[in-house]
Coordinates of C-alpha atoms (C1' of nucleotides) in Angstrom, one line a residue:
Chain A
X1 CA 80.8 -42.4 84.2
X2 CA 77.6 -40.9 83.6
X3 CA 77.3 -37.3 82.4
X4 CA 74.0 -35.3 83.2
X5 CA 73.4 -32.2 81.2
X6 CA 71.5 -29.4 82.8
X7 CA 69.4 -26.5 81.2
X8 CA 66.6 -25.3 82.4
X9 CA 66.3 -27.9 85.2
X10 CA 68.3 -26.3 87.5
X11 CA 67.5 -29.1 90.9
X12 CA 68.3 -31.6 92.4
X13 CA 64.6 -32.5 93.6
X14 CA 62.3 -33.9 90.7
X15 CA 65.1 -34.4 88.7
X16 CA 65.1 -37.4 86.4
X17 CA 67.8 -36.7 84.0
X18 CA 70.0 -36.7 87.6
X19 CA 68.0 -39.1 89.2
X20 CA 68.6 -42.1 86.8
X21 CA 72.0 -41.2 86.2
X22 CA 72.3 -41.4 90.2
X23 CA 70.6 -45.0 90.2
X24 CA 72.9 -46.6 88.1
X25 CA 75.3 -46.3 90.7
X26 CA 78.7 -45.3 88.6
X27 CA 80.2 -41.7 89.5
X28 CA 78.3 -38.8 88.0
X29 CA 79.7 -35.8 86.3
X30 CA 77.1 -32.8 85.8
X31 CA 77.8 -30.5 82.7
X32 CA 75.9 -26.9 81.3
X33 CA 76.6 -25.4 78.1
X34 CA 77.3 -21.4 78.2
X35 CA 75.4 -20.4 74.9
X36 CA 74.8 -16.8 74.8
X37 CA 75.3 -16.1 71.2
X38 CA 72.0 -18.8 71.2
X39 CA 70.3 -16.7 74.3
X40 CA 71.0 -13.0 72.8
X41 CA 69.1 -15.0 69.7
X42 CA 66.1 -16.3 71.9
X43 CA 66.3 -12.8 73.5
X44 CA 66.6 -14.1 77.0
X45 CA 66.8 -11.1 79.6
X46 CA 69.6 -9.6 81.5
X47 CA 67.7 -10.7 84.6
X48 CA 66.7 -14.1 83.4
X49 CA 70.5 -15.4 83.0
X50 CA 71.3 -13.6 86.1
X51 CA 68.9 -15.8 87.7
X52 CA 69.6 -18.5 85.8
X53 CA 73.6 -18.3 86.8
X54 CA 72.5 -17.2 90.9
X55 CA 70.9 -20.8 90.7
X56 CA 73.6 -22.6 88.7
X57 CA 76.5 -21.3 91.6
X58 CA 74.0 -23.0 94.6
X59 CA 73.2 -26.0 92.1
X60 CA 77.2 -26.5 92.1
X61 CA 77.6 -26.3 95.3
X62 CA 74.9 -28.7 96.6
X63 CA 76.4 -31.3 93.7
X64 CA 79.7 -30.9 94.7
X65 CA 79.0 -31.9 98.3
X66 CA 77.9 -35.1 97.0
X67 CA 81.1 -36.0 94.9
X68 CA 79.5 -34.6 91.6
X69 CA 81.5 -31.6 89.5
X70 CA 80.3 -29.5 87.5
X71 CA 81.4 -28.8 84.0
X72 CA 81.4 -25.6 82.3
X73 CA 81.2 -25.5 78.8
X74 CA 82.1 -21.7 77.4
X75 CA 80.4 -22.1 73.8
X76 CA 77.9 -19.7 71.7
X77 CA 75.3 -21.3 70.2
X78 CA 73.6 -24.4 70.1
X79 CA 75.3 -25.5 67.0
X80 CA 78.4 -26.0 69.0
X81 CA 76.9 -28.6 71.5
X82 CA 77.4 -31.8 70.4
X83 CA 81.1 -31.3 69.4
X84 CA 81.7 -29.7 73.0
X85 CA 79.2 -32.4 74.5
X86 CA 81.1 -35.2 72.5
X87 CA 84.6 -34.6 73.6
X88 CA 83.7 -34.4 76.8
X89 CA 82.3 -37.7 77.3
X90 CA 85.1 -39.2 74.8
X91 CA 87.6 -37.4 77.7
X92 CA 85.4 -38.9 81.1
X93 CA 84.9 -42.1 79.1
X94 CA 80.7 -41.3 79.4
X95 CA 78.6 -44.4 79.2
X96 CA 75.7 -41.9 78.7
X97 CA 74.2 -38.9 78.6
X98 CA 70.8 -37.9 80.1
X99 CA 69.2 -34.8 80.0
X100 CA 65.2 -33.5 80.2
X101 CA 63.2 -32.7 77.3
X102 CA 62.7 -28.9 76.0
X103 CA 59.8 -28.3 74.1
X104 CA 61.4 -25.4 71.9
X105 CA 61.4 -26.2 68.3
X106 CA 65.7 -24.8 68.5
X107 CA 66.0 -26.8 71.7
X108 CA 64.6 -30.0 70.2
X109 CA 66.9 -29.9 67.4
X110 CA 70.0 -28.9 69.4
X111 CA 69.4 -32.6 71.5
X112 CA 69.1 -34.1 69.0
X113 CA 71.8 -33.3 67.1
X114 CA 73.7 -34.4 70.0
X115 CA 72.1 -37.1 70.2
X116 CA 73.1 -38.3 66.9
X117 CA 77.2 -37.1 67.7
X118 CA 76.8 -38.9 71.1
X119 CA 75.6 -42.4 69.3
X120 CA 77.2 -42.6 66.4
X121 CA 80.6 -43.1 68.3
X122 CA 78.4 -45.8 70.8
X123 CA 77.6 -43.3 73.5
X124 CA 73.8 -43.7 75.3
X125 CA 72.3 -40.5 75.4
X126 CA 68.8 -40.6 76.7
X127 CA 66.1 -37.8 77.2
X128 CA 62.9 -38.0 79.8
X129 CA 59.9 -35.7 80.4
X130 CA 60.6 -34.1 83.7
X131 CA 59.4 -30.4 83.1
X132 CA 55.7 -30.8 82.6
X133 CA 53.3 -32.9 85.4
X134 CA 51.6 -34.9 82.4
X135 CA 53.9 -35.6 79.1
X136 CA 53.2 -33.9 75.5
X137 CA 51.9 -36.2 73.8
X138 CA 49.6 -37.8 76.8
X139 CA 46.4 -35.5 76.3
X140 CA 44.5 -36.2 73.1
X141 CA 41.3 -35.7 71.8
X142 CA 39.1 -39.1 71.3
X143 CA 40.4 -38.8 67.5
X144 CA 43.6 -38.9 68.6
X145 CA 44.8 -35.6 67.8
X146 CA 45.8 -33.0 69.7
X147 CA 43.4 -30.5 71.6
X148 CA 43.4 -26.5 70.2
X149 CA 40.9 -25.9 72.8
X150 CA 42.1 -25.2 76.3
X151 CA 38.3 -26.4 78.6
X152 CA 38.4 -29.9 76.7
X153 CA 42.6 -30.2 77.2
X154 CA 42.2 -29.6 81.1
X155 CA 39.6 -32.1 81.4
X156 CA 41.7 -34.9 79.4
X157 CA 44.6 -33.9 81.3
X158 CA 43.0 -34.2 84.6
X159 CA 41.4 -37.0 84.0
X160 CA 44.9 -38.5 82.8
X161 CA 46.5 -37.0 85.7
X162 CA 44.5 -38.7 88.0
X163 CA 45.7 -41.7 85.9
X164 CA 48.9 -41.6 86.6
X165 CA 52.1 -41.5 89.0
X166 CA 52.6 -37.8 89.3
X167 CA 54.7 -38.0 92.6
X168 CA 58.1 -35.6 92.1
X169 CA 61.3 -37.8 92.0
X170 CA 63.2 -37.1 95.3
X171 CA 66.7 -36.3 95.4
X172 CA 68.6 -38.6 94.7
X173 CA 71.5 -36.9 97.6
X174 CA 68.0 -36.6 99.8
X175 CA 68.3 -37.6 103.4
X176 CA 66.4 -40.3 104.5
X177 CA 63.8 -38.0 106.4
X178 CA 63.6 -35.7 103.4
X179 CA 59.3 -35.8 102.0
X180 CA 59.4 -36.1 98.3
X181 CA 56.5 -33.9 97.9
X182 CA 58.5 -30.4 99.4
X183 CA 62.4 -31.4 100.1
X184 CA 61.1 -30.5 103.6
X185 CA 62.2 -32.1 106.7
X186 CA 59.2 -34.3 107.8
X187 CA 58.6 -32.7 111.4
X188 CA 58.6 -29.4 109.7
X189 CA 56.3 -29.2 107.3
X190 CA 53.9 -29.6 110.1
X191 CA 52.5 -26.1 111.7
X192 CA 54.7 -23.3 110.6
X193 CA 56.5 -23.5 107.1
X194 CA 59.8 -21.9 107.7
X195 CA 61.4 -25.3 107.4
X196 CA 65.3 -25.2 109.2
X197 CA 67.7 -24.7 106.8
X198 CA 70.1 -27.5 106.3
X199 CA 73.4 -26.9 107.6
X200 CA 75.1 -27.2 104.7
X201 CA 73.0 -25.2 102.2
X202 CA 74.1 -21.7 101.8
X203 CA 71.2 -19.1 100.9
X204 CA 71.5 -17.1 98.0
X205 CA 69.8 -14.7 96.3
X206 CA 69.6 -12.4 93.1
X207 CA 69.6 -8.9 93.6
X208 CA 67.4 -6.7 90.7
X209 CA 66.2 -3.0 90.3
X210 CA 67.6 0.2 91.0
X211 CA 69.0 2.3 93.4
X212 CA 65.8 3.0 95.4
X213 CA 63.8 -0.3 94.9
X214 CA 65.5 -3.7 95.2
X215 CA 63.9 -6.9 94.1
X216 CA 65.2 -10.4 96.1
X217 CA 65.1 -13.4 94.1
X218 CA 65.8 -16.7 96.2
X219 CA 67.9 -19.1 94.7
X220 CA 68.5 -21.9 97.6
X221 CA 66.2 -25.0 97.9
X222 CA 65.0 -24.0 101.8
X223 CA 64.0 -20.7 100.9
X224 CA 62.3 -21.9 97.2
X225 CA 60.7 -24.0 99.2
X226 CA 59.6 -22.3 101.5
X227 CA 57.9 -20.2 99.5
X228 CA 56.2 -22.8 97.7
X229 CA 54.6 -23.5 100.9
X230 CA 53.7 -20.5 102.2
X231 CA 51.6 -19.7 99.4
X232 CA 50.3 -22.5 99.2
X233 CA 48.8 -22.2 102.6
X234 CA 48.4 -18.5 103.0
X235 CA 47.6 -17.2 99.6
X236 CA 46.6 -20.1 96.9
X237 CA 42.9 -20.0 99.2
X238 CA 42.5 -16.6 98.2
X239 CA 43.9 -17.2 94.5
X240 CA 40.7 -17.0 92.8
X241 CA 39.4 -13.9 94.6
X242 CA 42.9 -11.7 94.2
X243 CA 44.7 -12.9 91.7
X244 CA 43.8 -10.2 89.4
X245 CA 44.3 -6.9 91.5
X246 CA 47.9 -5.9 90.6
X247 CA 47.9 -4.4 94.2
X248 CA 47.1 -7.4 95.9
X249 CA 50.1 -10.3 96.4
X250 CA 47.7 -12.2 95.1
X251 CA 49.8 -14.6 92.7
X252 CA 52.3 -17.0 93.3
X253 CA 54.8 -15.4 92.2
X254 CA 56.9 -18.9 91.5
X255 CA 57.2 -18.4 87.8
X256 CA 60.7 -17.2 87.9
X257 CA 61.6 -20.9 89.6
X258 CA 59.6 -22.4 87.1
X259 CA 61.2 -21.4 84.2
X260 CA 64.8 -22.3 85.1
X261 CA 63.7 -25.5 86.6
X262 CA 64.2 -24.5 90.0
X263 CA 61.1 -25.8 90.8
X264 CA 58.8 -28.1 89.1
X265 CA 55.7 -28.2 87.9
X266 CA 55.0 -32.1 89.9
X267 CA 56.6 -30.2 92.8
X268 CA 53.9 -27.3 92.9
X269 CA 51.2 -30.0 92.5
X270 CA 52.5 -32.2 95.4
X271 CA 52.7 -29.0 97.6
X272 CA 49.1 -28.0 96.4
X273 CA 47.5 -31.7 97.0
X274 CA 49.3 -32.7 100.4
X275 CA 46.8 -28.9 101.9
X276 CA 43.6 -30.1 100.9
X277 CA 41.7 -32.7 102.5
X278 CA 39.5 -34.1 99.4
X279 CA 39.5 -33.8 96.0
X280 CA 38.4 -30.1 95.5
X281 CA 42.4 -28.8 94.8
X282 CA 41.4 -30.3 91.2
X283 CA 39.1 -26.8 91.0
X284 CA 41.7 -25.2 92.0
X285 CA 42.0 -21.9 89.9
X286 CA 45.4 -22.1 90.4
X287 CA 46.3 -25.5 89.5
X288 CA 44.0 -24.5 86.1
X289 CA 46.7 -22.0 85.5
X290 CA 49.3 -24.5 85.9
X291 CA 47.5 -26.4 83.2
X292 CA 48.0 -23.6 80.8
X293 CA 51.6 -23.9 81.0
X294 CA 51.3 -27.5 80.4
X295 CA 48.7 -26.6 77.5
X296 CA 51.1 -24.4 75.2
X297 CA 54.0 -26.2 76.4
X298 CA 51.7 -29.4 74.3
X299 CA 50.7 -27.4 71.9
X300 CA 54.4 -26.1 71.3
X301 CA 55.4 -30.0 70.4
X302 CA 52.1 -30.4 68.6
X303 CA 52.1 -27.5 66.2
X304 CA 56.2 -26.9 66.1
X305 CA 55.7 -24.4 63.4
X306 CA 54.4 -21.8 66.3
X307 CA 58.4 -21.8 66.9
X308 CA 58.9 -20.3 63.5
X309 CA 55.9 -17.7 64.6
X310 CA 53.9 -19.5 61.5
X311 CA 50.3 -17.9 62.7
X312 CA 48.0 -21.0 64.0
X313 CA 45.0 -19.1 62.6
X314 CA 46.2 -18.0 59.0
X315 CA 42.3 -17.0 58.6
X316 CA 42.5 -14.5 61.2
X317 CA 46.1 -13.2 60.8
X318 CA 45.8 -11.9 56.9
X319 CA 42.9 -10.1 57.9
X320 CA 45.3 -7.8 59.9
X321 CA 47.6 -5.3 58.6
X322 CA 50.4 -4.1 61.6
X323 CA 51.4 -0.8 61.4
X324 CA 54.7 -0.1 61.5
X325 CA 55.5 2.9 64.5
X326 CA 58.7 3.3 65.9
X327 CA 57.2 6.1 68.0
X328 CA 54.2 4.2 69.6
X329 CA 56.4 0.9 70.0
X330 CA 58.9 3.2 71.8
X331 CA 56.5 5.0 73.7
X332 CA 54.5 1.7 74.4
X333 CA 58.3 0.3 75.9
X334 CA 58.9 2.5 78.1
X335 CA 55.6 3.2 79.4
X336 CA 55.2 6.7 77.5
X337 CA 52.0 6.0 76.1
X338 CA 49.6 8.4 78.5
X339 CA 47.4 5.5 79.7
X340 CA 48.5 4.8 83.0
X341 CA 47.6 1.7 84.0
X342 CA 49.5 0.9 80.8
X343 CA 52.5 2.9 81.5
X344 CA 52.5 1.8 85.4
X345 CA 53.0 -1.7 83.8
X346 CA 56.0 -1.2 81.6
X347 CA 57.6 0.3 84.4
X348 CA 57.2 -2.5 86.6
X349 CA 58.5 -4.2 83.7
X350 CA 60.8 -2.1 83.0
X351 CA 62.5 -1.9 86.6
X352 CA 61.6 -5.4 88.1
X353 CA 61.7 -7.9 85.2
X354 CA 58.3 -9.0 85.9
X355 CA 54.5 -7.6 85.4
X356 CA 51.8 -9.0 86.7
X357 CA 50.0 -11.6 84.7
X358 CA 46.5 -9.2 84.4
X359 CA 48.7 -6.3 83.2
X360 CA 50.6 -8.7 80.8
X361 CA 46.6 -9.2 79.2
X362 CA 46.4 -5.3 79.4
X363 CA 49.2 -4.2 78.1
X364 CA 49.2 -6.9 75.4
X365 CA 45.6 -6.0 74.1
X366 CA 47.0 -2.4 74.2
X367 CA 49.8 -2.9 71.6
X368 CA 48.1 -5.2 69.3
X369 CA 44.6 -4.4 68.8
X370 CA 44.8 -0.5 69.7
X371 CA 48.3 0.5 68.3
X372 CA 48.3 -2.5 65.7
X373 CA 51.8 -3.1 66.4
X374 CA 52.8 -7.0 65.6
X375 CA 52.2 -9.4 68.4
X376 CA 55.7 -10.5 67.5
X377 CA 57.2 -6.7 68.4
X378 CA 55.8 -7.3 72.2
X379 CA 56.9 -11.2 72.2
X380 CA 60.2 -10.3 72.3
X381 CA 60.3 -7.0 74.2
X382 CA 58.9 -9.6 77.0
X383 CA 61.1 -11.7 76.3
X384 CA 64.3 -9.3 76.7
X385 CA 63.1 -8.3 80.0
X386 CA 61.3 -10.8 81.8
X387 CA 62.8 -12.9 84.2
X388 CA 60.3 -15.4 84.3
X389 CA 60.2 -15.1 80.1
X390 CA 59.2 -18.3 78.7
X391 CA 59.3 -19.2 75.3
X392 CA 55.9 -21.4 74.8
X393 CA 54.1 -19.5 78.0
X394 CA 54.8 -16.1 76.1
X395 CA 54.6 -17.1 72.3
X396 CA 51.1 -18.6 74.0
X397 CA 49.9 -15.7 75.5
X398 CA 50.9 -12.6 73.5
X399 CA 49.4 -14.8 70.2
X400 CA 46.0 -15.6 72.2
X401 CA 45.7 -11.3 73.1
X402 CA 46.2 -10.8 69.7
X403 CA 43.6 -13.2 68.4
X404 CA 46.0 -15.4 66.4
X405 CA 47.1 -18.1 68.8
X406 CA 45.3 -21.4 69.8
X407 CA 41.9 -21.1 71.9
X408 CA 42.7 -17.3 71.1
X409 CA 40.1 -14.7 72.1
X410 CA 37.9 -12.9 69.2
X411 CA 38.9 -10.0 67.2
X412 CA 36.5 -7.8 68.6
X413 CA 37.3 -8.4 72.3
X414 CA 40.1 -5.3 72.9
X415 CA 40.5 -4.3 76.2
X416 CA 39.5 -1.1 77.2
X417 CA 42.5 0.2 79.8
X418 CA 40.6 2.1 81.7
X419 CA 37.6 0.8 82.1
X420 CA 40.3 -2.2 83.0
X421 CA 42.6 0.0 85.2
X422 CA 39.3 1.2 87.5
X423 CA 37.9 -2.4 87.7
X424 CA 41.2 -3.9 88.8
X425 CA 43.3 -1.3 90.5
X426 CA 40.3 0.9 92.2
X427 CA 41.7 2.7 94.1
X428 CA 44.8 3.9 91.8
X429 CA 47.2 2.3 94.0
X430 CA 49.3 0.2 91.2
X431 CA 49.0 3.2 88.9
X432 CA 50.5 5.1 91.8
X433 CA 53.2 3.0 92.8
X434 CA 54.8 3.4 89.6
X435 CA 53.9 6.5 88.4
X436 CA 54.6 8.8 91.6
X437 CA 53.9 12.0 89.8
X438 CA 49.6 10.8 90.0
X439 CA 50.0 10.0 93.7
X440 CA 48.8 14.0 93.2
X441 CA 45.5 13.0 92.1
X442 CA 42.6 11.4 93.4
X443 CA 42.5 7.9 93.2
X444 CA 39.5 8.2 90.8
X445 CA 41.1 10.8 88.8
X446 CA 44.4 8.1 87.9
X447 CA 42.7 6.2 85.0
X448 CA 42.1 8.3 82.5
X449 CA 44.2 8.5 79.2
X450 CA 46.5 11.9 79.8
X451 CA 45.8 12.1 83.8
X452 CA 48.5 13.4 85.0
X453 CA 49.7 16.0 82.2
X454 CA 50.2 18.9 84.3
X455 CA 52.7 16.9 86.8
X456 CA 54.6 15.7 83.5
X457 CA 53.1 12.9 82.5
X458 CA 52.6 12.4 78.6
X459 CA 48.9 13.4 76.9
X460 CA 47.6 9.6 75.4
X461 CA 49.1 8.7 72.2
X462 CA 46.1 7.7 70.9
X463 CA 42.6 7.8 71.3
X464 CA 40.9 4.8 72.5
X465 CA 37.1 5.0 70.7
X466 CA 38.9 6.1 67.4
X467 CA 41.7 3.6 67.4
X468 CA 39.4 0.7 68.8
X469 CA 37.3 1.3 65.5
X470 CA 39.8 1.6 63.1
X471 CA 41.4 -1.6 64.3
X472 CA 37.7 -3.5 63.7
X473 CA 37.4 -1.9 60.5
X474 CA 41.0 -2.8 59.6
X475 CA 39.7 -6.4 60.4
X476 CA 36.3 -6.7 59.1
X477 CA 37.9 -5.0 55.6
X478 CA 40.0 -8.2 55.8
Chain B
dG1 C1' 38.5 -11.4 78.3
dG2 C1' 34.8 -6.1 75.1
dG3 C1' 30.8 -3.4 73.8
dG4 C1' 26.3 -2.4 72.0
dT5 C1' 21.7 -4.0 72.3
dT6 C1' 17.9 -6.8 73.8
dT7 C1' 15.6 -9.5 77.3
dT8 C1' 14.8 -10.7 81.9
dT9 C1' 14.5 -9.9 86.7
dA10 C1' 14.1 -7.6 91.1
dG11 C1' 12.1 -4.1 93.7
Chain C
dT1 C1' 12.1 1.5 85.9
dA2 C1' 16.7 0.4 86.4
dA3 C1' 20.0 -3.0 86.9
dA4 C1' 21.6 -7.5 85.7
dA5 C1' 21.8 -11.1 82.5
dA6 C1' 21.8 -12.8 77.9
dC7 C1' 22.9 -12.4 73.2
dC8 C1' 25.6 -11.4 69.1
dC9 C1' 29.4 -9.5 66.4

DNA sequence: GGGGTTTTTAG
DNA sequence: TAAAAACCC
């Protein structure tokens, strides 16, 4: 018996944990660990493990109709794995175990502890690289060591990309007339992308927001899929160009997928290659933001103190002293602050579980350079409510916006929110999705700190010139 | 990716 | 002469 253990790998597509277990030919039995003392811990969000169990119930199904069970192991933290994980296999007499790498400092200890239970009574348990297109440990400086830069990182990846076999594993249940690449029928991928839906996969999705806005989250292969393609045809062309208007559906919106294994990173780059003709989808901008998941997901493995939130730049972080405000971290939660392009984000944070990536900068810059809150305060208010909240992803981004973090940006670059807000959402139209109360005012009239005071929105917490300086004095003061 | 200041460029 | 680009912190 083999016995594959799923995290966040939740497919059956680009799977090699499953797929080697599969080609050795004896009967598989699939297994997940329930570990939410461990997830309350990480602070994974209400809507993340929603997602993550809407995908788990269509994962079981699909293995089920191909003679593989799923176990369910009720536990609490990761500690408890490899006693759980050991008498299982003792009880389905296991030859091995096979799982896929997670780059987590916790995570990479948890496997292999079990690792260690798992051999030293004679059972195989064996790990592979199946949630990252090019392997940590693959892209290295001339030297040998790791990059800290991201421009020199892409071009070594790339150019060890182009290397290698980066084809996604198929199936190993896949039809015959199944395309690696997208899980899609041949014939269909041709012309329009709807793709039929295989008689025997039920659709399911997850269900988020309130009352009056609802929020569909597919959890099924045909319509994942699906997706995957249509944006890749309709919207990753325009990528570069709308990307940044929080307005716009200019972004994939796939990150959700991505970060329960849904979908894989080889998968997105398969979809992305098989549109273009020539070699120009290697400039594509986003594929480069595909390679920053890839980067901090590296760096993560290189540098595993940034798990303990040990500051990569020591030299800039003890220049900065965080101020400790309940009442601006509160207000800044719960979009309270009187800036509204700042406030309009938290909400959509707040009621969707996801914010746009240029409002993640925004709203980032906003809490660490203006209120001088601790980067670490937003990392895991993210983290609680995101449901695409990644652990390297966001420990990546929320240490670059406060100047701490690898390939970070200056000190001195704090983003101004409204000079932010009127660049990126001109015409107030975010601002007023969220905040209904300045559909009231002209579009031009939505950015300002305090707009909106007499329709009950809150005057600006603070003042942007005064706080802006006081934060660079606070840092050039050391 | 920011902002203040200087330099270059287009009209 | 004003706007854009370049420069530096």
């Amino acid at each position: 018996m083999q016995l594959v253990w799923f995290r966040n790998d939740l497919r059956l597509i680009d799977n090699p944990a499953l797929y080697h277990a599969c080609a050795t030919g004896e009967p598989v039995t699939a297994v997940v660990c329930m570990t939410p003392g461990q997830w309350a811990e990480h602070n994974e969000s209400e809507a993340r493990i929603a997602h993550w169990h809407a995908r788990l119930d269509w994962l079981e199904t699909q293995l089920n109709q191909d003679g593989v069970e799923l176990k369910r192991l009720d536990l609490d933290r990761f500690s408890d794995c490899p006693n759980a994980l050991l008498e299982l296999a003792r009880e389905l007499s296991v030859s091995a175990l096979r799982f896929n790498y997670e780059y987590p400092l916790n995570e990479q200890k948890r496997d292999r502890a079990v690792c260690q239970a798992l051999n030293a009574v004679g059972i195989e348990a064996l790990g592979y690289h199946g949630d990252l297109v090019v392997s940590p440990g693959q892209v290295l400086t001339g030297g040998g060591t790791p990059f800290k830069v991201f421009t020199p990182f892409s071009k070594a990846w790339m150019k060890r990309l182009l290397q290698m076999d980066h084809e996604p594993l198929p199936s190993p249940f896949a039809d015959k007339a199944v395309r690696p690449e997208t899980g899609l029928p041949q014939e269909e991928v041709v012309g329009e992308f709807v793709g039929a839906r295989s008689a025997r996969e039920k659709s399911l999705s997850l269900q988020l927001g309130s009352a009056n806005k609802h929020f569909t989250y597919p959890v099924d292969d045909t319509s994942l899929l699906e997706h995957l393609n249509r944006f890749i045809h309709e919207q990753e062309p325009d990528y570069q160009r709308l990307r940044d208007f929080p307005s716009r559906h200019g972004t994939s919106g796939l990150s959700p997928a991505l970060t329960i294994g849904s979908l894989s990173a080889r998968q997105c780059l398969a979809a992305l290659k098989a549109t273009y003709q020539d070699e120009s989808w290697q400039s594509s901008t986003w594929l480069n933001e595909l390679v920053w998941r890839e980067f901090y997901r590296h760096l993560l493995v290189s540098f595993p103190g940034q798990s303990r939130y040990e500051p990569f730049r020591p030299e800039v972080a003890e220049r900065i002293s965080w101020l400790d405000n309940q009442h601006h971290l509160e207000a800044w939660k719960t979009g309270e602050t009187g800036f509204p392009i700042v406030d309009a984000a938290m909400k959509q944070l707040n009621e969707t579980g996801w914010m746009h990536n240029r409002l993640r900068m925004i709203v980032a810059s906003f809490l660490t350079k203006l209120l001088r809150i601790d980067w670490r305060e937003g990392e895991a208010y993210f983290m609680s409510k995101l449901i695409d909240g990644d652990f390297a992803s966001n420990l990546g981004g929320w240490a670059w916006s406060a100047s701490v973090g690898a390939d970070a940006a200056p000190y001195f670059r704090i983003f101004n929110p409204q000079l932010q807000s009127e660049k990126f959402d001109p015409n107030g139209e975010f601002i007023a999705e969220w905040l209904p109360e300045l559909r009231q005012l002209e579009p031009k009239e939505r950015h300002k700190p305090g707009a909106g005071q007499r329709y009950g929105r809150p005057a600006p917490i603070i003042d942007y010139k005064a706080a802006r300086k006081a934060a660079l004095d606070d840092y050039n003061r050391g």
